[in-house]
Amino acid sequence: MSDFLNAPEAPAPTPHIPGVSVRHTRAKGEPRFPDGPKADPAGSHFERRIRSFQPRRSRVTAGQADALQRLWPKWGLDIDGQRVIDLAELFGNDNPVVLEIGFGMGEATAQMAAADPDTDILAVDVHTPGQGNLLNLADQSGLSNIRVGNGDAIILLREMLAPDALDGLRVYFPDPWPKKRHHKRRLIQPEFLTLAATRLRPGAIVHCATDWEPYAEQMLEVLTAHPDFENTQADGGFAPRPGFRPLTRFEGQGLDKGHVVNDLLFRRVPHQGR
């Protein structure tokens, strides 16, 4: 439930032209979207650490802002780290849940949700326009199997999900942090995989994709070496792009430029003692 549910009624919004970016002068301390995602949901509750993402509070169109205001209380989740969430309650069903970390503008997420309505997708990002766009796509397509998480996926995994809660993990085209001094910021690291493994059911699939070949090689090396995961490919290499992962516009542009896209599909092996 929104923290601003009992706030004073806001004045009527100024009429806008659809698609035009929202520019609003806010008073000091006024939230950008009173009923939408918080700017920093976890606040200072957790330790400072190197983050694998950079929040981007860039320009939001009128349509995205409208979706954030209307749909966030229904389909949004601020990752504040203050409670363990019940995924069945969050989605209103007992369907398997896949966590997607970093969804850009959400087009591929919406396509996958439409193609597989019996799988729920918890899609996490910190990009406000993308959050609004995905909510808008879900609304327009009548998709009830998408929830949009706002904040740090590490805090979500560590503080807000129960063991074995997830049936899959998708990380598509994460920031490659190409400079050597920034490699420590890459998401796919042994420590991250150890954490993710505690939240993935045995047999759950971790699916990564990247068009940055050095990062793909590192992903393959780290996943192969991790005791909680096994490659689904008999040759121990990269996987063909599965049919359920849509070819995105971004990916198509990269392929046109000669980029090589690599997919990795690894399975969560059973816990020791099971």
Tab-separated table of C-alpha atoms in Angstrom:
chain	number	residue	atom	x	y	z
A	1	MET	CA	0.000	0.000	0.000
A	2	SER	CA	1.286	3.446	-0.877
A	3	ASP	CA	2.832	5.518	1.900
A	4	PHE	CA	1.040	8.460	0.352
A	5	LEU	CA	-2.457	6.943	0.422
A	6	ASN	CA	-3.629	9.424	3.032
A	7	ALA	CA	-1.770	12.401	1.633
A	8	PRO	CA	-3.792	15.545	0.789
A	9	GLU	CA	-5.434	15.430	-2.600
A	10	ALA	CA	-3.099	16.751	-5.256
A	11	PRO	CA	-4.222	19.548	-7.573
A	12	ALA	CA	-5.492	18.550	-10.977
A	13	PRO	CA	-2.614	17.932	-13.393
A	14	THR	CA	-1.921	20.369	-16.174
A	15	PRO	CA	-3.240	19.018	-19.490
A	16	HIS	CA	-0.467	17.497	-21.552
A	17	ILE	CA	0.183	16.303	-25.060
A	18	PRO	CA	0.676	12.504	-25.188
A	19	GLY	CA	4.309	11.532	-25.594
A	20	VAL	CA	5.644	14.871	-24.413
A	21	SER	CA	8.164	14.660	-21.599
A	22	VAL	CA	6.979	15.652	-18.155
A	23	ARG	CA	8.570	18.758	-16.701
A	24	HIS	CA	7.285	19.701	-13.274
A	25	THR	CA	8.821	22.067	-10.768
A	26	ARG	CA	8.557	20.305	-7.404
A	27	ALA	CA	8.813	21.840	-3.997
A	28	LYS	CA	11.775	20.727	-1.907
A	29	GLY	CA	11.100	17.258	-0.539
A	30	GLU	CA	8.094	16.655	-2.805
A	31	PRO	CA	8.220	13.146	-4.295
A	32	ARG	CA	8.472	12.950	-8.051
A	33	PHE	CA	5.603	10.461	-8.284
A	34	PRO	CA	3.531	10.624	-5.069
A	35	ASP	CA	1.933	7.216	-5.665
A	36	GLY	CA	4.807	5.795	-7.686
A	37	PRO	CA	8.312	4.405	-7.104
A	38	LYS	CA	10.481	5.973	-4.435
A	39	ALA	CA	13.753	7.605	-5.433
A	40	ASP	CA	15.760	5.505	-2.948
A	41	PRO	CA	13.537	2.818	-1.401
A	42	ALA	CA	16.208	1.173	0.768
A	43	GLY	CA	17.524	4.514	2.000
A	44	SER	CA	20.438	4.219	4.410
A	45	HIS	CA	19.267	0.968	6.031
A	46	PHE	CA	22.043	-1.108	4.479
A	47	GLU	CA	25.781	-0.949	4.185
A	48	ARG	CA	27.493	0.996	1.467
A	49	ARG	CA	28.956	-1.236	-1.215
A	50	ILE	CA	29.997	-1.204	-4.825
A	51	ARG	CA	26.876	-1.275	-6.956
A	52	SER	CA	26.559	-2.958	-10.313
A	53	PHE	CA	24.145	-0.300	-11.586
A	54	GLN	CA	23.773	3.442	-11.848
A	55	PRO	CA	20.320	4.902	-11.146
A	56	ARG	CA	19.100	6.960	-14.098
A	57	ARG	CA	16.342	9.434	-13.311
A	58	SER	CA	16.067	10.630	-16.902
A	59	ARG	CA	13.206	12.252	-18.752
A	60	VAL	CA	9.810	10.593	-18.323
A	61	THR	CA	7.082	10.940	-20.934
A	62	ALA	CA	3.544	11.842	-20.002
A	63	GLY	CA	2.357	8.321	-20.770
A	64	GLN	CA	5.039	6.769	-18.573
A	65	ALA	CA	4.274	9.171	-15.745
A	66	ASP	CA	0.575	8.367	-15.989
A	67	ALA	CA	1.331	4.621	-15.813
A	68	LEU	CA	3.576	5.113	-12.777
A	69	GLN	CA	0.879	7.078	-10.965
A	70	ARG	CA	-1.992	4.740	-11.844
A	71	LEU	CA	-0.369	1.334	-11.747
A	72	TRP	CA	2.475	1.464	-9.225
A	73	PRO	CA	0.199	0.899	-6.206
A	74	LYS	CA	-1.168	-2.198	-7.987
A	75	TRP	CA	1.860	-3.681	-9.764
A	76	GLY	CA	4.903	-1.938	-8.284
A	77	LEU	CA	7.279	-3.014	-5.526
A	78	ASP	CA	9.744	-0.685	-3.819
A	79	ILE	CA	12.756	-2.729	-2.756
A	80	ASP	CA	13.224	-1.382	0.750
A	81	GLY	CA	14.663	-4.521	2.365
A	82	GLN	CA	12.295	-4.243	5.322
A	83	ARG	CA	10.296	-7.474	4.903
A	84	VAL	CA	10.209	-10.865	3.233
A	85	ILE	CA	7.588	-10.765	0.502
A	86	ASP	CA	5.105	-13.524	-0.238
A	87	LEU	CA	5.308	-13.986	-4.005
A	88	ALA	CA	1.981	-15.815	-4.152
A	89	GLU	CA	0.376	-12.835	-2.455
A	90	LEU	CA	2.246	-10.365	-4.669
A	91	PHE	CA	1.015	-12.016	-7.879
A	92	GLY	CA	-2.254	-13.429	-6.586
A	93	ASN	CA	-1.445	-16.979	-7.674
A	94	ASP	CA	0.933	-19.886	-7.131
A	95	ASN	CA	2.544	-19.820	-10.574
A	96	PRO	CA	6.314	-20.140	-10.910
A	97	VAL	CA	8.170	-16.838	-10.581
A	98	VAL	CA	11.159	-15.720	-12.631
A	99	LEU	CA	13.262	-12.751	-11.525
A	100	GLU	CA	14.511	-10.491	-14.313
A	101	ILE	CA	17.260	-8.058	-13.356
A	102	GLY	CA	17.519	-5.061	-15.659
A	103	PHE	CA	14.778	-4.849	-18.283
A	104	GLY	CA	15.533	-1.589	-20.079
A	105	MET	CA	12.311	-0.255	-21.555
A	106	GLY	CA	10.502	-3.529	-20.946
A	107	GLU	CA	9.524	-4.552	-24.478
A	108	ALA	CA	11.136	-7.991	-24.260
A	109	THR	CA	9.738	-8.547	-20.766
A	110	ALA	CA	6.212	-7.796	-21.950
A	111	GLN	CA	6.608	-10.129	-24.927
A	112	MET	CA	7.823	-12.991	-22.715
A	113	ALA	CA	4.993	-12.413	-20.241
A	114	ALA	CA	2.422	-12.494	-23.033
A	115	ALA	CA	3.899	-15.661	-24.528
A	116	ASP	CA	3.921	-17.494	-21.172
A	117	PRO	CA	0.992	-16.276	-19.058
A	118	ASP	CA	1.428	-19.137	-16.557
A	119	THR	CA	4.826	-17.815	-15.472
A	120	ASP	CA	5.050	-14.713	-13.313
A	121	ILE	CA	7.863	-12.216	-13.928
A	122	LEU	CA	9.275	-10.001	-11.196
A	123	ALA	CA	11.168	-7.440	-13.272
A	124	VAL	CA	13.624	-5.198	-11.406
A	125	ASP	CA	15.285	-2.015	-12.627
A	126	VAL	CA	16.160	1.472	-11.423
A	127	HIS	CA	15.376	3.286	-14.681
A	128	THR	CA	12.209	5.299	-14.079
A	129	PRO	CA	11.164	5.724	-17.748
A	130	GLY	CA	11.583	1.975	-18.253
A	131	GLN	CA	9.475	1.233	-15.186
A	132	GLY	CA	6.700	3.438	-16.521
A	133	ASN	CA	6.975	1.995	-20.011
A	134	LEU	CA	6.752	-1.614	-18.809
A	135	LEU	CA	3.739	-0.820	-16.630
A	136	ASN	CA	2.114	0.847	-19.627
A	137	LEU	CA	2.840	-2.148	-21.881
A	138	ALA	CA	1.445	-4.562	-19.290
A	139	ASP	CA	-1.694	-2.463	-18.931
A	140	GLN	CA	-2.268	-2.081	-22.666
A	141	SER	CA	-1.756	-5.823	-23.271
A	142	GLY	CA	-3.817	-6.958	-20.293
A	143	LEU	CA	-0.862	-8.737	-18.697
A	144	SER	CA	-1.409	-9.680	-15.069
A	145	ASN	CA	1.788	-11.721	-14.641
A	146	ILE	CA	4.258	-8.818	-14.377
A	147	ARG	CA	5.330	-6.977	-11.244
A	148	VAL	CA	7.884	-4.164	-11.445
A	149	GLY	CA	10.513	-3.870	-8.718
A	150	ASN	CA	12.301	-0.589	-8.070
A	151	GLY	CA	15.713	-0.679	-6.429
A	152	ASP	CA	18.712	-2.871	-5.760
A	153	ALA	CA	18.266	-6.508	-6.799
A	154	ILE	CA	20.913	-7.556	-4.280
A	155	ILE	CA	18.773	-6.243	-1.426
A	156	LEU	CA	15.743	-7.966	-2.939
A	157	LEU	CA	17.535	-11.317	-3.074
A	158	ARG	CA	19.203	-11.043	0.309
A	159	GLU	CA	16.490	-9.428	2.420
A	160	MET	CA	13.122	-9.863	0.711
A	161	LEU	CA	12.945	-13.310	-0.883
A	162	ALA	CA	12.592	-16.620	0.920
A	163	PRO	CA	14.895	-19.580	0.168
A	164	ASP	CA	13.921	-21.483	-2.989
A	165	ALA	CA	11.400	-18.775	-3.893
A	166	LEU	CA	12.387	-18.425	-7.548
A	167	ASP	CA	12.003	-20.694	-10.554
A	168	GLY	CA	14.386	-18.750	-12.749
A	169	LEU	CA	16.721	-15.776	-13.080
A	170	ARG	CA	17.216	-13.661	-16.209
A	171	VAL	CA	19.989	-11.144	-16.699
A	172	TYR	CA	19.894	-9.765	-20.227
A	173	PHE	CA	22.496	-7.293	-21.486
A	174	PRO	CA	23.743	-6.038	-18.124
A	175	ASP	CA	26.185	-3.149	-18.017
A	176	PRO	CA	29.504	-4.695	-19.116
A	177	TRP	CA	31.626	-2.144	-17.260
A	178	PRO	CA	34.303	-2.520	-19.950
A	179	LYS	CA	37.142	-0.698	-18.195
A	180	LYS	CA	39.312	-3.069	-16.197
A	181	ARG	CA	39.125	-0.960	-13.042
A	182	HIS	CA	35.325	-1.268	-13.189
A	183	HIS	CA	35.143	-5.063	-13.617
A	184	LYS	CA	34.382	-5.371	-9.906
A	185	ARG	CA	31.047	-3.684	-10.657
A	186	ARG	CA	29.895	-6.435	-12.998
A	187	LEU	CA	26.849	-8.235	-11.663
A	188	ILE	CA	27.777	-11.813	-12.547
A	189	GLN	CA	30.379	-12.553	-9.874
A	190	PRO	CA	30.852	-15.575	-7.565
A	191	GLU	CA	29.366	-13.758	-4.570
A	192	PHE	CA	26.245	-12.797	-6.510
A	193	LEU	CA	25.761	-16.359	-7.765
A	194	THR	CA	26.128	-17.746	-4.245
A	195	LEU	CA	23.383	-15.409	-3.051
A	196	ALA	CA	21.141	-16.129	-6.034
A	197	ALA	CA	21.551	-19.871	-5.543
A	198	THR	CA	19.944	-19.647	-2.105
A	199	ARG	CA	16.790	-18.178	-3.643
A	200	LEU	CA	16.568	-20.477	-6.670
A	201	ARG	CA	14.825	-23.833	-6.517
A	202	PRO	CA	16.826	-26.863	-7.682
A	203	GLY	CA	16.429	-27.105	-11.434
A	204	ALA	CA	15.833	-23.365	-11.859
A	205	ILE	CA	17.520	-21.826	-14.890
A	206	VAL	CA	19.862	-18.862	-14.816
A	207	HIS	CA	19.784	-17.246	-18.254
A	208	CYS	CA	22.276	-14.526	-19.126
A	209	ALA	CA	22.823	-12.763	-22.435
A	210	THR	CA	25.363	-10.140	-23.483
A	211	ASP	CA	26.779	-8.609	-26.634
A	212	TRP	CA	30.078	-7.792	-24.916
A	213	GLU	CA	32.275	-10.804	-25.670
A	214	PRO	CA	34.835	-10.329	-22.843
A	215	TYR	CA	31.970	-10.197	-20.348
A	216	ALA	CA	30.416	-13.293	-21.921
A	217	GLU	CA	33.675	-15.154	-21.423
A	218	GLN	CA	33.843	-14.037	-17.795
A	219	MET	CA	30.217	-15.095	-17.228
A	220	LEU	CA	30.947	-18.524	-18.673
A	221	GLU	CA	34.047	-18.905	-16.530
A	222	VAL	CA	32.358	-17.809	-13.294
A	223	LEU	CA	29.199	-19.876	-13.820
A	224	THR	CA	31.161	-22.967	-14.837
A	225	ALA	CA	33.334	-22.753	-11.730
A	226	HIS	CA	30.413	-22.261	-9.336
A	227	PRO	CA	29.408	-25.467	-7.501
A	228	ASP	CA	25.708	-24.534	-7.391
A	229	PHE	CA	25.250	-24.412	-11.159
A	230	GLU	CA	25.763	-26.638	-14.172
A	231	ASN	CA	25.803	-25.765	-17.854
A	232	THR	CA	22.801	-26.986	-19.820
A	233	GLN	CA	25.051	-27.324	-22.884
A	234	ALA	CA	26.814	-30.655	-23.203
A	235	ASP	CA	29.885	-29.021	-24.712
A	236	GLY	CA	30.191	-26.630	-21.760
A	237	GLY	CA	29.892	-23.558	-23.951
A	238	PHE	CA	27.398	-20.889	-24.904
A	239	ALA	CA	23.796	-21.730	-25.772
A	240	PRO	CA	21.830	-20.838	-28.893
A	241	ARG	CA	19.387	-18.012	-28.281
A	242	PRO	CA	16.254	-19.771	-26.978
A	243	GLY	CA	13.015	-19.016	-28.759
A	244	PHE	CA	11.440	-17.537	-25.630
A	245	ARG	CA	13.967	-14.666	-25.477
A	246	PRO	CA	12.788	-12.039	-27.978
A	247	LEU	CA	15.219	-10.337	-30.293
A	248	THR	CA	15.174	-6.782	-28.979
A	249	ARG	CA	15.649	-3.614	-31.001
A	250	PHE	CA	18.862	-2.923	-29.096
A	251	GLU	CA	20.133	-6.408	-29.868
A	252	GLY	CA	19.200	-6.107	-33.546
A	253	GLN	CA	21.144	-2.868	-33.824
A	254	GLY	CA	24.147	-4.564	-32.267
A	255	LEU	CA	23.936	-7.509	-34.638
A	256	ASP	CA	23.758	-5.092	-37.576
A	257	LYS	CA	27.034	-3.618	-36.343
A	258	GLY	CA	28.661	-7.037	-36.199
A	259	HIS	CA	28.345	-7.603	-32.453
A	260	VAL	CA	28.234	-11.204	-31.267
A	261	VAL	CA	25.477	-12.007	-28.777
A	262	ASN	CA	26.080	-14.907	-26.416
A	263	ASP	CA	23.469	-16.677	-24.292
A	264	LEU	CA	24.303	-18.724	-21.212
A	265	LEU	CA	21.840	-21.214	-19.720
A	266	PHE	CA	22.852	-22.761	-16.405
A	267	ARG	CA	20.790	-24.976	-14.112
A	268	ARG	CA	20.651	-24.728	-10.322
A	269	VAL	CA	21.882	-28.073	-9.056
A	270	PRO	CA	20.162	-29.736	-6.039
A	271	HIS	CA	21.187	-28.578	-2.596
A	272	GLN	CA	23.631	-30.763	-0.763
A	273	GLY	CA	21.851	-33.323	1.383
A	274	ARG	CA	18.774	-33.508	-0.852
